[in-house]
Short mmCIF file of C-alpha atoms in Angstrom, two decimals:
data_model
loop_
_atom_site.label_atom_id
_atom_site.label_comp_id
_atom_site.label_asym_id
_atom_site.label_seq_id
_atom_site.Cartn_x
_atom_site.Cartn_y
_atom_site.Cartn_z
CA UNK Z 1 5.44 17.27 8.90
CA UNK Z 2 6.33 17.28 12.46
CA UNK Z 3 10.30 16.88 13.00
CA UNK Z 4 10.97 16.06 16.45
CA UNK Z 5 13.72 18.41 17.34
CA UNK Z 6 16.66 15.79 18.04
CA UNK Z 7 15.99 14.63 14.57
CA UNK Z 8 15.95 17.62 12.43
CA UNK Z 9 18.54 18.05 10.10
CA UNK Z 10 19.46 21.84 9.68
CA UNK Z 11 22.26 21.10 7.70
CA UNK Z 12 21.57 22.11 4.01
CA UNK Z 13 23.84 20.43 2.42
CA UNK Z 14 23.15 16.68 4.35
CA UNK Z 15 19.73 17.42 2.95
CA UNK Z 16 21.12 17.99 -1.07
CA UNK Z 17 23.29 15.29 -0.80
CA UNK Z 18 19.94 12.86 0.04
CA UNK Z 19 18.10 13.89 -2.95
CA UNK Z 20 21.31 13.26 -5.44
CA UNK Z 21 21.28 10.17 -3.91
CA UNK Z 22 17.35 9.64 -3.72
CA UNK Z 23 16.55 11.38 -6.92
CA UNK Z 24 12.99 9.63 -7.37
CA UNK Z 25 10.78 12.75 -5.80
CA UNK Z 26 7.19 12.11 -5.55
CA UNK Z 27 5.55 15.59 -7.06
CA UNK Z 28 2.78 16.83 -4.97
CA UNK Z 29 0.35 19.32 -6.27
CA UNK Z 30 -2.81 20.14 -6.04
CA UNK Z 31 -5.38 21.57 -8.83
CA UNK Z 32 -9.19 21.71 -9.24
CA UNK Z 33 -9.62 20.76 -5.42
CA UNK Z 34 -7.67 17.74 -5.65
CA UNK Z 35 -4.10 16.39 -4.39
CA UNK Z 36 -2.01 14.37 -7.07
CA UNK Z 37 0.85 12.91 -6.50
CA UNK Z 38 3.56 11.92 -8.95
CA UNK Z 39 6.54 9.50 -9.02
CA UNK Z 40 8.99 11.30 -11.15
CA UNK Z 41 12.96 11.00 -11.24
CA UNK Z 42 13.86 14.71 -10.74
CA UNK Z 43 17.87 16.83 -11.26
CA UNK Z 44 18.84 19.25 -8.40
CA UNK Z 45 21.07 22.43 -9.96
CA UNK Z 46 22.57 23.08 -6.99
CA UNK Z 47 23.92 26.23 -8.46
CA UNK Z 48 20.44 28.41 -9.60
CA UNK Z 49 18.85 30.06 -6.19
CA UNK Z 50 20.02 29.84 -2.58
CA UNK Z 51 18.08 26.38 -2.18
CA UNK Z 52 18.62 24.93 -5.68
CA UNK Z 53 15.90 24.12 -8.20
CA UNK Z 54 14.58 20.77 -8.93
CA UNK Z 55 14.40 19.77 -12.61
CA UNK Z 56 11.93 17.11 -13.88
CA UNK Z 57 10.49 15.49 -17.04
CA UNK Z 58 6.87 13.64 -17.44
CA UNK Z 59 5.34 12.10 -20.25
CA UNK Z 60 3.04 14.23 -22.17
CA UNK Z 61 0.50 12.16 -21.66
CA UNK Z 62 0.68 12.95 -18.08
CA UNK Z 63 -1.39 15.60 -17.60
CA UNK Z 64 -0.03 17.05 -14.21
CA UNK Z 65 2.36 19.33 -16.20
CA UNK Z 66 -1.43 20.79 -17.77
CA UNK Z 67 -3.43 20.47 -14.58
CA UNK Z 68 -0.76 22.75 -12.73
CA UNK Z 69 0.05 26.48 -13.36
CA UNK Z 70 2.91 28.59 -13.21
CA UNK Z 71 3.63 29.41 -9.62
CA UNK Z 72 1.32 26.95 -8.06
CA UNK Z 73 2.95 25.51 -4.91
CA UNK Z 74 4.07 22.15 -4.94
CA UNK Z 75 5.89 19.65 -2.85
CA UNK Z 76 8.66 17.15 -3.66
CA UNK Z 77 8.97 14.11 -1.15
CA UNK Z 78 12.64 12.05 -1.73
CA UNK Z 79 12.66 9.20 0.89
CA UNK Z 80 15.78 7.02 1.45
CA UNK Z 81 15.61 4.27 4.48
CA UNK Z 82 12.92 3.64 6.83
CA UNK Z 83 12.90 0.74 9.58
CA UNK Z 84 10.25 -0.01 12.33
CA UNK Z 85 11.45 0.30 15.80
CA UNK Z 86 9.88 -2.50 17.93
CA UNK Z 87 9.32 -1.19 21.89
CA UNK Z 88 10.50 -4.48 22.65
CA UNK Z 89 14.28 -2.69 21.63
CA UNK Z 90 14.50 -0.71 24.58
CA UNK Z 91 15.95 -2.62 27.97
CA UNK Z 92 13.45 0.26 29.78
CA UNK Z 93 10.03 -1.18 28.41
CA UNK Z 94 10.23 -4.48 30.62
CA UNK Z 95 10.29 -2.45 33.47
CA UNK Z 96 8.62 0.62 32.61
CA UNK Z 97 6.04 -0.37 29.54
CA UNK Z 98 5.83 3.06 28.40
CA UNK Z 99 7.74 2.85 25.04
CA UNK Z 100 5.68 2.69 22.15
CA UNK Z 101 6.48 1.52 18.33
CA UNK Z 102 7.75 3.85 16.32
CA UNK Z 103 9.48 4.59 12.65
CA UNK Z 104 12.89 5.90 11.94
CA UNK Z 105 13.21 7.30 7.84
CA UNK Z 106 15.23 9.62 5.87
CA UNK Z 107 13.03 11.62 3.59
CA UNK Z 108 13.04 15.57 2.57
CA UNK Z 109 10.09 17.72 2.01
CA UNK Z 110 10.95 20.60 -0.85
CA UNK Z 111 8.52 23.31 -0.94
CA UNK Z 112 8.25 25.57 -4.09
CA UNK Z 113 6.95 26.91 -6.56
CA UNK Z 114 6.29 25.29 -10.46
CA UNK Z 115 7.35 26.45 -13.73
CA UNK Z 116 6.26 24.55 -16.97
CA UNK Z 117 8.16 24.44 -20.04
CA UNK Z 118 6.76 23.19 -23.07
CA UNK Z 119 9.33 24.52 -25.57
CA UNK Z 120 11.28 21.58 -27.41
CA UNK Z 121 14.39 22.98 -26.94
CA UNK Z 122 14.05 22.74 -23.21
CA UNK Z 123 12.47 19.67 -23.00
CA UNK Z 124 15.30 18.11 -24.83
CA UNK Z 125 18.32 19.16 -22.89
CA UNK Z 126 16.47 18.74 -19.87
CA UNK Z 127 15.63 14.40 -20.55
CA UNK Z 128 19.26 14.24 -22.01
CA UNK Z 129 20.54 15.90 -18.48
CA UNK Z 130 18.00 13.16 -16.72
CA UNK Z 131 19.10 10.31 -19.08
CA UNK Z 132 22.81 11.07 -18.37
CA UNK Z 133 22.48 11.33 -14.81
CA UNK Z 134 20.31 7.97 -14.39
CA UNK Z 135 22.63 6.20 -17.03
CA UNK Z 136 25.95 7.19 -15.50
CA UNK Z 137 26.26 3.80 -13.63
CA UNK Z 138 24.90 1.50 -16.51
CA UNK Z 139 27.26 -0.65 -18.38
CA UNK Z 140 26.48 0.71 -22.18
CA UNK Z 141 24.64 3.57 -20.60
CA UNK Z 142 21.92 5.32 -23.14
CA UNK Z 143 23.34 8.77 -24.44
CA UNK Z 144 20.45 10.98 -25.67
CA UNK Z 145 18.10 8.01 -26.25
CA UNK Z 146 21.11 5.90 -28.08
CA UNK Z 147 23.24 3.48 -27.09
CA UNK Z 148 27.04 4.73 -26.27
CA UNK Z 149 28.61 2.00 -27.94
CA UNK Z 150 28.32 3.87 -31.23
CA UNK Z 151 24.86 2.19 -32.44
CA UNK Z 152 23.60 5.46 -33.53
#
């Protein structure tokens, strides 16, 4: 993706921050000679590698987490605001008319690498983590696929 260098955002951290706040990554990968892409509500663990690891679930039925293999590279899009910036905007373009439309967005690009898990045990912590996280601004948030208000 080109970056135009007054927009780039070296800042590390800016760029975490947007995907707690964005967490819905689209999962990009690309198997048998053909891109998929995936909507999928992803955890960052800041705290595992220098760049954090993204952790996801998908249904079973979803077959990405079969069409992929260990190590394939992938890449995780989370997009926050976009707005259209009309030419008309700029007090220059009724003299000049050289301005041109354009986009402004927030959005990250991760680049990695995949690992599937497909032990239980795993699987398990890793939707209750999701579930939590999601659920923390509910009222009678869902605790481990229950209700919290004790309707267990």
């Amino acid at each position: 993706m080109y970056v135009p260098p007054h927009f780039a955002v070296p800042d590390r951290n800016t760029l975490l921050d947007l995907i707690e706040r964005h967490p819905l990554g689209i999962l990009v990968t690309h198997s048998k000679g053909t891109l998929d892409a995936n909507h999928i509500p992803f955890e960052l663990d800041r705290s595992k590698g220098d760049k954090g690891v993204l952790n996801c679930h998908v249904a079973r039925k979803n077959r990405v987490w079969e069409e992929v293999a260990n190590g394939d590279e992938v890449l995780v899009i989370f997009r926050a605001a976009d707005a259209y910036i009309s030419p008309n905007w700029y007090p220059s373009k009724h003299e000049f008319h050289k301005q041109v439309p354009t986009c402004n967005y927030l959005v990250v690009h991760a680049h990695g690498r995949i690992t599937v898990r497909d032990d239980e045990r795993h699987v398990r912590r890793n939707v209750a983590k999701l579930t939590h996280m999601h659920e923390a601004s509910q009222p009678g948030p869902v605790e481990d696929g229950r209700r919290a208000e004790g309707l267990h």
